mmCIF file of C-alpha atoms in Angstrom:
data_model
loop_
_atom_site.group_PDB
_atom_site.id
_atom_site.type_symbol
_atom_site.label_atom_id
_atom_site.label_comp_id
_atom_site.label_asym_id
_atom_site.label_seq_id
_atom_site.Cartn_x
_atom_site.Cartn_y
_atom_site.Cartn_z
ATOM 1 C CA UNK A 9 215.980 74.687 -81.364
ATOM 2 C CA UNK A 10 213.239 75.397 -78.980
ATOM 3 C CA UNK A 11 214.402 75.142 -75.081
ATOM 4 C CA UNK A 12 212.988 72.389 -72.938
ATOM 5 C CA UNK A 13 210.653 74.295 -70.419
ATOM 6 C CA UNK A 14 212.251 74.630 -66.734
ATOM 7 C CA UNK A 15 210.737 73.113 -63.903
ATOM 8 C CA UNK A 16 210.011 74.498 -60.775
ATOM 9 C CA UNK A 17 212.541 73.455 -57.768
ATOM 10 C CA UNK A 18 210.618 71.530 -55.142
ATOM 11 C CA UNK A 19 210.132 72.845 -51.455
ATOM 12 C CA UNK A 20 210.847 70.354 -49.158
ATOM 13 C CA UNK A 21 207.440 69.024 -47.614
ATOM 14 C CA UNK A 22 207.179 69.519 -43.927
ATOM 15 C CA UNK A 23 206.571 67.284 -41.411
ATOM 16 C CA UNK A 24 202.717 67.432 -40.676
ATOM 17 C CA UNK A 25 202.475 69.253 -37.268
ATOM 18 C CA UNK A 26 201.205 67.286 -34.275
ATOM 19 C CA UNK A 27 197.673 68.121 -33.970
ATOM 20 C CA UNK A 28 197.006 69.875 -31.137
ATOM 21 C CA UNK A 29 194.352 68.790 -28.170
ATOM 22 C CA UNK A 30 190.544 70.054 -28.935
ATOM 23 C CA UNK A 31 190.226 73.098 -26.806
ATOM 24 C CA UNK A 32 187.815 71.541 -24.593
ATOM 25 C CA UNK A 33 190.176 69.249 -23.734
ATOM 26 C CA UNK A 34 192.857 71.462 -22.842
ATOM 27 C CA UNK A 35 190.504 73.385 -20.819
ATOM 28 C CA UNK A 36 189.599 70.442 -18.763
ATOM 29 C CA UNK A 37 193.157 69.780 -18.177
ATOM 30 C CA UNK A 38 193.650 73.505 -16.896
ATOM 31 C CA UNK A 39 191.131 73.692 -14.752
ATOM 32 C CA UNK A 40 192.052 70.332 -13.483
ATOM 33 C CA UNK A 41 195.150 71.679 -13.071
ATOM 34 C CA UNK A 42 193.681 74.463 -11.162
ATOM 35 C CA UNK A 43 191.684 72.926 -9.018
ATOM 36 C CA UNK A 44 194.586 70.180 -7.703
ATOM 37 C CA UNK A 45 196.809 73.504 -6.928
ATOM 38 C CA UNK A 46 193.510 74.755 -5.227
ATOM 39 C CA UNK A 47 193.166 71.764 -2.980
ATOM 40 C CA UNK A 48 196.585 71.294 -2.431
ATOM 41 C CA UNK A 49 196.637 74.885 -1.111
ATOM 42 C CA UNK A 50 193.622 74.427 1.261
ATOM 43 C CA UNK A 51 194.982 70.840 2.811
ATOM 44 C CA UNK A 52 198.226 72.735 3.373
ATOM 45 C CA UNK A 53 196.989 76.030 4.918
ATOM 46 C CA UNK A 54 194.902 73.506 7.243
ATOM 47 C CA UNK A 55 197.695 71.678 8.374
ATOM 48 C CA UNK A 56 199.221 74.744 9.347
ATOM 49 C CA UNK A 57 196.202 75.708 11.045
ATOM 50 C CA UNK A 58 196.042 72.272 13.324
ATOM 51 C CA UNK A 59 199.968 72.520 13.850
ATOM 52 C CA UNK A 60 199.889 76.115 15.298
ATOM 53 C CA UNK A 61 196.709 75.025 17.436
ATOM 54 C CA UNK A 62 197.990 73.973 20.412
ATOM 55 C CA UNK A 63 199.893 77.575 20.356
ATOM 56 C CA UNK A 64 197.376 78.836 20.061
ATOM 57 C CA UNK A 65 195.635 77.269 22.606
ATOM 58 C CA UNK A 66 198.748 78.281 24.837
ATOM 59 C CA UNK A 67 198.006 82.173 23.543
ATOM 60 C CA UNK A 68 194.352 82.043 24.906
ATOM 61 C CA UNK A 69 195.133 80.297 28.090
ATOM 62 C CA UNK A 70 198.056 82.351 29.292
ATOM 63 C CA UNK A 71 195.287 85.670 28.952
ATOM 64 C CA UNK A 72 192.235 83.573 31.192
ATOM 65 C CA UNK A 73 192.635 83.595 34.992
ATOM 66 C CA UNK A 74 192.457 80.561 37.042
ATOM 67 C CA UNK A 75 188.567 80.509 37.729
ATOM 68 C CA UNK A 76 187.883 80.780 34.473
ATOM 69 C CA UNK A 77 190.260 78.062 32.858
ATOM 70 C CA UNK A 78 188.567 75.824 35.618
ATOM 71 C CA UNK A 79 185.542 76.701 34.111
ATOM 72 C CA UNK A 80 185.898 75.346 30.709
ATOM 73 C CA UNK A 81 188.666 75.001 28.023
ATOM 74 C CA UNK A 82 190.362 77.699 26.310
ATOM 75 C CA UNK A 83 188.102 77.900 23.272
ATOM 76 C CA UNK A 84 185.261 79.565 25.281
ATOM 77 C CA UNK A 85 187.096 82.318 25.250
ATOM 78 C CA UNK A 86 186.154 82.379 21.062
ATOM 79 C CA UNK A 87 182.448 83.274 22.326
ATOM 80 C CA UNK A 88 182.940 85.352 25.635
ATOM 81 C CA UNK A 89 186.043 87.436 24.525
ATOM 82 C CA UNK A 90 185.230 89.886 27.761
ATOM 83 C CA UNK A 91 186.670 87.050 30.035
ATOM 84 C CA UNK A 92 190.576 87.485 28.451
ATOM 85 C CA UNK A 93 192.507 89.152 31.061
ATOM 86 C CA UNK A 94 196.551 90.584 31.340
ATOM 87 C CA UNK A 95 196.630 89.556 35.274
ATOM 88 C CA UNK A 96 198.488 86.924 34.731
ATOM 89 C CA UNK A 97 201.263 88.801 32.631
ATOM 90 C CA UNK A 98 201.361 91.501 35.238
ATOM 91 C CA UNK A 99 202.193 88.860 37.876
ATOM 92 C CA UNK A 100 204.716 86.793 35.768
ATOM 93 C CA UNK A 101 206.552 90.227 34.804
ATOM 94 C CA UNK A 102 206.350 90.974 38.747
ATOM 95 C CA UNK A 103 208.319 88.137 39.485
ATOM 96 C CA UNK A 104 212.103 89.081 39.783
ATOM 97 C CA UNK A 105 212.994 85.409 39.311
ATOM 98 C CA UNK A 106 211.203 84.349 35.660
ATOM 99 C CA UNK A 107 212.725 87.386 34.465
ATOM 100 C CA UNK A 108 216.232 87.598 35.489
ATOM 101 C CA UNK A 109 215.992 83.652 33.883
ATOM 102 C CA UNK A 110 215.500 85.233 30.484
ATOM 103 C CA UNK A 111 218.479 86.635 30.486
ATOM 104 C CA UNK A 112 220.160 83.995 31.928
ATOM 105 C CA UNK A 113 218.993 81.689 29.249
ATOM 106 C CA UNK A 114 220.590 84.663 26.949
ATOM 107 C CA UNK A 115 223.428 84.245 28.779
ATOM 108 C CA UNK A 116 223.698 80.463 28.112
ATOM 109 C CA UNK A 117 222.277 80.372 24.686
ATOM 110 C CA UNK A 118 224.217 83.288 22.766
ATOM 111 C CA UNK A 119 227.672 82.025 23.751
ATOM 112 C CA UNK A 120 226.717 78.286 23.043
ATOM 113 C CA UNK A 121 225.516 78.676 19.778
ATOM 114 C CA UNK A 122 228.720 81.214 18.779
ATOM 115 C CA UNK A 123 230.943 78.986 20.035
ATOM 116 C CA UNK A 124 230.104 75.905 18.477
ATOM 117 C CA UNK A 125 229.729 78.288 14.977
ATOM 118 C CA UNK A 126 232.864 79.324 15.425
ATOM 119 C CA UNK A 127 234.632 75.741 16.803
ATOM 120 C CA UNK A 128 232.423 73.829 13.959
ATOM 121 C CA UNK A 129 233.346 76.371 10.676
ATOM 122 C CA UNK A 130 237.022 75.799 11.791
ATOM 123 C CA UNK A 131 236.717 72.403 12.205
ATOM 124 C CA UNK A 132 234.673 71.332 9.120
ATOM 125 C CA UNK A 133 237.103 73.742 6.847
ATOM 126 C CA UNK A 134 240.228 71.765 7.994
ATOM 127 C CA UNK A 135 238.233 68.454 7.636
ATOM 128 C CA UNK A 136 237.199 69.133 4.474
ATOM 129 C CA UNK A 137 240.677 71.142 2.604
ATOM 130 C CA UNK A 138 243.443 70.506 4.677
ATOM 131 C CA UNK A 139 245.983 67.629 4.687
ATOM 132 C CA UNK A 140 246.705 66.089 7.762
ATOM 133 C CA UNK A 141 247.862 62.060 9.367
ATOM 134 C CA UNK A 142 244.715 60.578 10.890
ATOM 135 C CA UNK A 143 242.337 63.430 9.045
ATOM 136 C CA UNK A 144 239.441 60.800 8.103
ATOM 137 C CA UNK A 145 239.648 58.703 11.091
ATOM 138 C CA UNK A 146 239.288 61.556 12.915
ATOM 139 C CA UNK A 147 236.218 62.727 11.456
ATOM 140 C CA UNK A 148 234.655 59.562 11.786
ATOM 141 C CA UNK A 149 235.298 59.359 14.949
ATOM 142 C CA UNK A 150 233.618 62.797 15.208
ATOM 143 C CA UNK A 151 230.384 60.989 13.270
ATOM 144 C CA UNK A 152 230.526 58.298 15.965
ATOM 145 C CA UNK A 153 230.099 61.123 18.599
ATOM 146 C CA UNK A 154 227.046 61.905 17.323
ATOM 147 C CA UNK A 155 225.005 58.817 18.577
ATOM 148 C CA UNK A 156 226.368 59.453 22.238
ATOM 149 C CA UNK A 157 223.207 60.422 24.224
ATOM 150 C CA UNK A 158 223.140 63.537 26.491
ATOM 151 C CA UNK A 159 221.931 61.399 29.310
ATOM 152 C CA UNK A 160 225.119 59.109 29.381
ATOM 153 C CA UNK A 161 227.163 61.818 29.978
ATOM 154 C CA UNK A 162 225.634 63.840 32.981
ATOM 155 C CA UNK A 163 227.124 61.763 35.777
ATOM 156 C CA UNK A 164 230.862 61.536 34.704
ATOM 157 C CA UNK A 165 230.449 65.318 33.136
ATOM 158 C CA UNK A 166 228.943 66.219 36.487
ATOM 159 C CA UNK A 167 232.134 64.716 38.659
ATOM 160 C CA UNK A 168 234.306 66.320 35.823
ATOM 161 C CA UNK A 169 232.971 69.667 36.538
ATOM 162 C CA UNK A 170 232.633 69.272 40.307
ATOM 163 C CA UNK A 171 236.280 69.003 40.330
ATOM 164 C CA UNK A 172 237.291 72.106 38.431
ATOM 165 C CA UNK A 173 234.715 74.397 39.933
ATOM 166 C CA UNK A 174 232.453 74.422 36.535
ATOM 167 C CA UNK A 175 229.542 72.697 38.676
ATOM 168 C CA UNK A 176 226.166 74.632 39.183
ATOM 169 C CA UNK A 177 227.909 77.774 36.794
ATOM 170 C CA UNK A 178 227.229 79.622 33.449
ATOM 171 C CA UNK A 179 230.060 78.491 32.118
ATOM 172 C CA UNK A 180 229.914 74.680 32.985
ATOM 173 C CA UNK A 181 225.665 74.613 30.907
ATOM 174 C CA UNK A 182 227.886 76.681 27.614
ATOM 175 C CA UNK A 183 230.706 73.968 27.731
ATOM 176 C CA UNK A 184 228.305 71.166 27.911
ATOM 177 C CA UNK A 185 226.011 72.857 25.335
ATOM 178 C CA UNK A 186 229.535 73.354 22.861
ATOM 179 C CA UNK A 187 230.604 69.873 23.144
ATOM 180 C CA UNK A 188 227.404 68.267 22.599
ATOM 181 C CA UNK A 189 226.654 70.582 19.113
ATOM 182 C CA UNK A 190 230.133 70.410 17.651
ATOM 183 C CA UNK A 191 229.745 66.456 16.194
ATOM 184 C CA UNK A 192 226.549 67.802 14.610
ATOM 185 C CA UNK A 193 227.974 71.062 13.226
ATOM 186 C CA UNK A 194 231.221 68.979 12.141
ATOM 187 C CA UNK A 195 229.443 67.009 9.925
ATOM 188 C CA UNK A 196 227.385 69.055 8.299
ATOM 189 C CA UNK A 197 229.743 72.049 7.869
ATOM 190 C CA UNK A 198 232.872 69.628 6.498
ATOM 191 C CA UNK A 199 229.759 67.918 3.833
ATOM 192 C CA UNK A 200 228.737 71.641 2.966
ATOM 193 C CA UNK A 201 232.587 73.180 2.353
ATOM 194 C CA UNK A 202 233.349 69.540 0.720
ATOM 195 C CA UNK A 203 231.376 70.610 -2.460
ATOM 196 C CA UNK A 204 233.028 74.216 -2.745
ATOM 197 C CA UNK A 205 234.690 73.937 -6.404
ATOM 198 C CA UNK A 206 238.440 73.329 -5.896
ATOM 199 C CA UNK A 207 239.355 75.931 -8.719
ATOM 200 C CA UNK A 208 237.672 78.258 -6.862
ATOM 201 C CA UNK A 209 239.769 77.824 -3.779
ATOM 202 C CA UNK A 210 243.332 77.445 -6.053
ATOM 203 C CA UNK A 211 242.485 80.281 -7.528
ATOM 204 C CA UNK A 212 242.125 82.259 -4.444
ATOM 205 C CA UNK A 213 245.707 80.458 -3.457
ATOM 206 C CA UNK A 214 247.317 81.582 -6.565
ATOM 207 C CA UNK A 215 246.198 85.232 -6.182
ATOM 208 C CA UNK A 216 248.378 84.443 -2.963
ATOM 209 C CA UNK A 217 245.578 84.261 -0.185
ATOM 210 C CA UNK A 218 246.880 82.239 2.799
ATOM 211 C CA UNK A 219 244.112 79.491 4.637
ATOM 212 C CA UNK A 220 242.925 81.718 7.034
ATOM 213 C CA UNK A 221 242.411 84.635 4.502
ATOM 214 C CA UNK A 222 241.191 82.188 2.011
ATOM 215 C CA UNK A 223 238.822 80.670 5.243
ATOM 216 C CA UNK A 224 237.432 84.023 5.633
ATOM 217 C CA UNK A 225 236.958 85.367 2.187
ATOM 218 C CA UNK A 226 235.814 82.921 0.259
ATOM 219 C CA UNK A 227 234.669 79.676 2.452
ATOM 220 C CA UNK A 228 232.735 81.440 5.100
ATOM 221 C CA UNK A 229 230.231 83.173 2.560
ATOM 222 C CA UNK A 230 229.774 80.318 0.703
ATOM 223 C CA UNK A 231 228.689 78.854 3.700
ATOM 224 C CA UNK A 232 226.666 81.469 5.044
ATOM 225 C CA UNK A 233 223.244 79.812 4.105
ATOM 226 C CA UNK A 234 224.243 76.296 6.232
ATOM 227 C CA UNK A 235 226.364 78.344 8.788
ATOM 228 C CA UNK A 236 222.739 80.308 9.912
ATOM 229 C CA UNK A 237 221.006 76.995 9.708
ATOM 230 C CA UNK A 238 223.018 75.476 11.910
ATOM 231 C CA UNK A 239 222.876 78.536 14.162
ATOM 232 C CA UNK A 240 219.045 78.538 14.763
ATOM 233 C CA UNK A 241 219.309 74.564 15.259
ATOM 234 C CA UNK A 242 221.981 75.092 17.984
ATOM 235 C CA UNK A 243 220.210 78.297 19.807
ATOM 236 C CA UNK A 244 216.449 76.812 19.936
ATOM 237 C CA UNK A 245 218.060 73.789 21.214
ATOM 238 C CA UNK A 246 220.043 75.436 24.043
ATOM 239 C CA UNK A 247 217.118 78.038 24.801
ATOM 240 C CA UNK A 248 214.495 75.206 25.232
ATOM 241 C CA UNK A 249 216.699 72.189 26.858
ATOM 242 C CA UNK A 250 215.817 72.259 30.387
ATOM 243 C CA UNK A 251 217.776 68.887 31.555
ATOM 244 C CA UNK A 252 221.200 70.202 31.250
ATOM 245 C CA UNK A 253 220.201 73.151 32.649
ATOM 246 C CA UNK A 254 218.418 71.529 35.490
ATOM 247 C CA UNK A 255 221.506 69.457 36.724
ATOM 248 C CA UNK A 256 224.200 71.948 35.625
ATOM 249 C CA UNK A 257 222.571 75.683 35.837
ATOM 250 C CA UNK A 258 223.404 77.467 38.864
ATOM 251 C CA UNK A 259 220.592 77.423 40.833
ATOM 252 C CA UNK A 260 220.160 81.132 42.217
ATOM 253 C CA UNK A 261 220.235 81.832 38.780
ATOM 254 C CA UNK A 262 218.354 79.380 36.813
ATOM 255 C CA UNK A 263 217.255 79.416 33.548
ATOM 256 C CA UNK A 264 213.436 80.364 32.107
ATOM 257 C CA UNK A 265 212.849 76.454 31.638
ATOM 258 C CA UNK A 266 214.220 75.906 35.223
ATOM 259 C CA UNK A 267 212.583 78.631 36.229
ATOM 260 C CA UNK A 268 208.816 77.834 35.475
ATOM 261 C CA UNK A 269 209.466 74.320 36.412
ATOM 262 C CA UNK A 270 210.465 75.848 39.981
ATOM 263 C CA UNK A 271 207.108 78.117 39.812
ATOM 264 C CA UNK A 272 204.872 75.213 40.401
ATOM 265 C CA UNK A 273 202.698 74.935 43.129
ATOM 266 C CA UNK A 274 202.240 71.505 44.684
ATOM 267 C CA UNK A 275 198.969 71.321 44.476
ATOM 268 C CA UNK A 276 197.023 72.210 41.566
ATOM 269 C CA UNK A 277 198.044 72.662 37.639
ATOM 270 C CA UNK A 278 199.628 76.012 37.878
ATOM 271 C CA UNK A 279 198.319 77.230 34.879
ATOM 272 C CA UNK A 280 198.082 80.822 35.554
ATOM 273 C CA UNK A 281 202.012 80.776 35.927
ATOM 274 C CA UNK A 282 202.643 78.083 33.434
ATOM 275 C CA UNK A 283 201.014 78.998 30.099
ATOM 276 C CA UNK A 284 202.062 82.731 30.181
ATOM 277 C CA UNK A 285 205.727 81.630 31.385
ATOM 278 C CA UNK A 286 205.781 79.018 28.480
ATOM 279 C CA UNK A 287 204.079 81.358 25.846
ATOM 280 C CA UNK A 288 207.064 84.349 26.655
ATOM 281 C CA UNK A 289 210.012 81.771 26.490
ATOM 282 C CA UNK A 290 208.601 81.133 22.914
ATOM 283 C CA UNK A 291 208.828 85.036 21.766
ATOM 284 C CA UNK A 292 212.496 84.898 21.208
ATOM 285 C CA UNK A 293 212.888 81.333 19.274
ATOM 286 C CA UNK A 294 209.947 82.706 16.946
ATOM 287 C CA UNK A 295 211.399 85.758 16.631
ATOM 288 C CA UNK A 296 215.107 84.694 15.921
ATOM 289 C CA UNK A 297 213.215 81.934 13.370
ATOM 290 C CA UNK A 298 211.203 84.146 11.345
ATOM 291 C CA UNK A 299 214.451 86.737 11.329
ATOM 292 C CA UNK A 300 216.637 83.906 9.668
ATOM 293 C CA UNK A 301 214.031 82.249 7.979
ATOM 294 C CA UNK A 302 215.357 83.251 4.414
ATOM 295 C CA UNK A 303 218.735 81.945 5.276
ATOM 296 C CA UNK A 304 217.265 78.844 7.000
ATOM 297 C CA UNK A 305 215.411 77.532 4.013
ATOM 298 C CA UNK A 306 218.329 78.510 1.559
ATOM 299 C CA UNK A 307 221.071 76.726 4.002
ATOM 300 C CA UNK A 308 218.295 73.151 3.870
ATOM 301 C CA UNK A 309 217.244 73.645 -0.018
ATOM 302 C CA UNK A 310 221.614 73.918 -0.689
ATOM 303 C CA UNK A 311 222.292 71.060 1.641
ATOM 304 C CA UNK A 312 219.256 68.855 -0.189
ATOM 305 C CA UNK A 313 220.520 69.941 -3.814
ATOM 306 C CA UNK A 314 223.872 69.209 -3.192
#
């Protein structure tokens, strides 16, 4: 008997591939793409540019003297650089009161923003993972605080302190500058700790760290990106808030905002004292921004993912 002949097994068919775009198309689309990300690029980096322009206007006019700022804006400085002088820098840095106000600003802002770092990681940790009677009315009353103006508070605050001996001191402008940031720093540090995982923190108990340990150890550098935000919120506040410090600031030692403000003449703008004065009490908020800017953007990118 002759065998039947075998037959070849069948390979499954595949699926016909999509076809792919024509390559001039998908070069169109690239360079399309290119030139959006282009664009987008050049509106930003002009934005930027008319956004730092009235600093920079403040730059040119604190290095012109008074005859020639009454001459003509600062841009002609652009064209007749040979008119830029230090004079006015020499006479600023000559005058013992703007610069004993720097450090009394330092003096004001440094302890202000620690202790309402301090006051609002405490206080946001035990809203957040502690058990207490009264813990979420509490913290909403703590969210109502935070639509109290500063202004409604000067003239009872001002009695307040006039009867303790806090009036017209260092310490009264820190109190007043603590009170008024801890709603703020509250709510955002108890939202930020809120969305720590909870194994995390019961497994920290169980390896038998106690709240304060566990507070320090694990909570606090999980919360280091929103702790610094908060920080250079709180300090260019303080550093650049001139009516607290203008009813509660001691006044033989004022702060720079105080300070300046004292500096002008009554007649005339003043510029000669103004735009230097104002240009050096922005050195140190630019400099502490740009030293914390990594942490600042991580601390507002966390808080927007989360």
């Amino acid at each position: 008997m002759s065998t039947p002949p075998r037959t070849q097994p069948r390979t499954p068919s595949r699926a016909p591939s999509p076809a792919s775009p024509p390559a001039p198309v998908s070069a169109v689309r690239s360079l399309a793409g290119r030139a959006a990300g282009g664009a987008l690029r050049v509106f930003l980096v002009l934005a930027g540019l008319f956004w730092l322009l009235p600093t920079l206007g403040l730059l040119v006019s604190s290095f012109l003297s008074p005859t020639a700022l009454n001459d003509g804006g600062w841009w002609q400085a652009l064209t007749a650089p040979s008119r830029l002088t230090a004079d006015n820098y020499e006479r600023l840095l000559s005058n013992e009161t703007v610069t004993g106000s720097l450090l009394d600003t330092a003096a004001i802002a440094v302890p202000a923003t620690l202790l309402v770092l301090a006051l609002g990681s405490f206080a946001g940790y035990a809203f957040a993972w502690l058990e207490f009677p009264g813990r979420d009315w509490l913290f909403l009353l703590v969210v109502a605080l935070l639509v109290v103006p500063v202004q409604v508070a000067l003239i009872p605050v001002s009695e307040l302190f006039g009867s303790i001996g806090l009036f017209e001191t260092t310490a009264g402008v820190v109190l007043f500058h603590t009170a008024f940031g801890l709603p703020f720093a509250v709510f955002l540090l108890r939202n930020f700790f809120a969305e720590i995982p909870r194994e995390l923190l019961e497994a920290a108990r169980l390896d038998g760290a106690g709240e304060l340990r566990l507070f320090a150890r694990v909570v606090l550098p999980l919360g280091g990106p929103a702790i610094a935000s908060l920080g250079i919120f709180q300090f260019l506040w303080v550093w650049n808030d001139m009516l607290v410090a203008l009813v509660f600031a001691d006044s033989a030692h004022p702060p720079v905002t105080v300070a300046l403000q004292q500096q002008v003449r009554q007649f005339g703008n003043n510029i000669d004292v103004l735009a230097p004065g104002a240009f050096l009490s922005m050195v140190v908020p630019l400099v502490v921004f740009f030293a914390f800017q990594r942490q600042f953007v991580s601390g507002v990118m966390a808080g927007a993912i989360k």
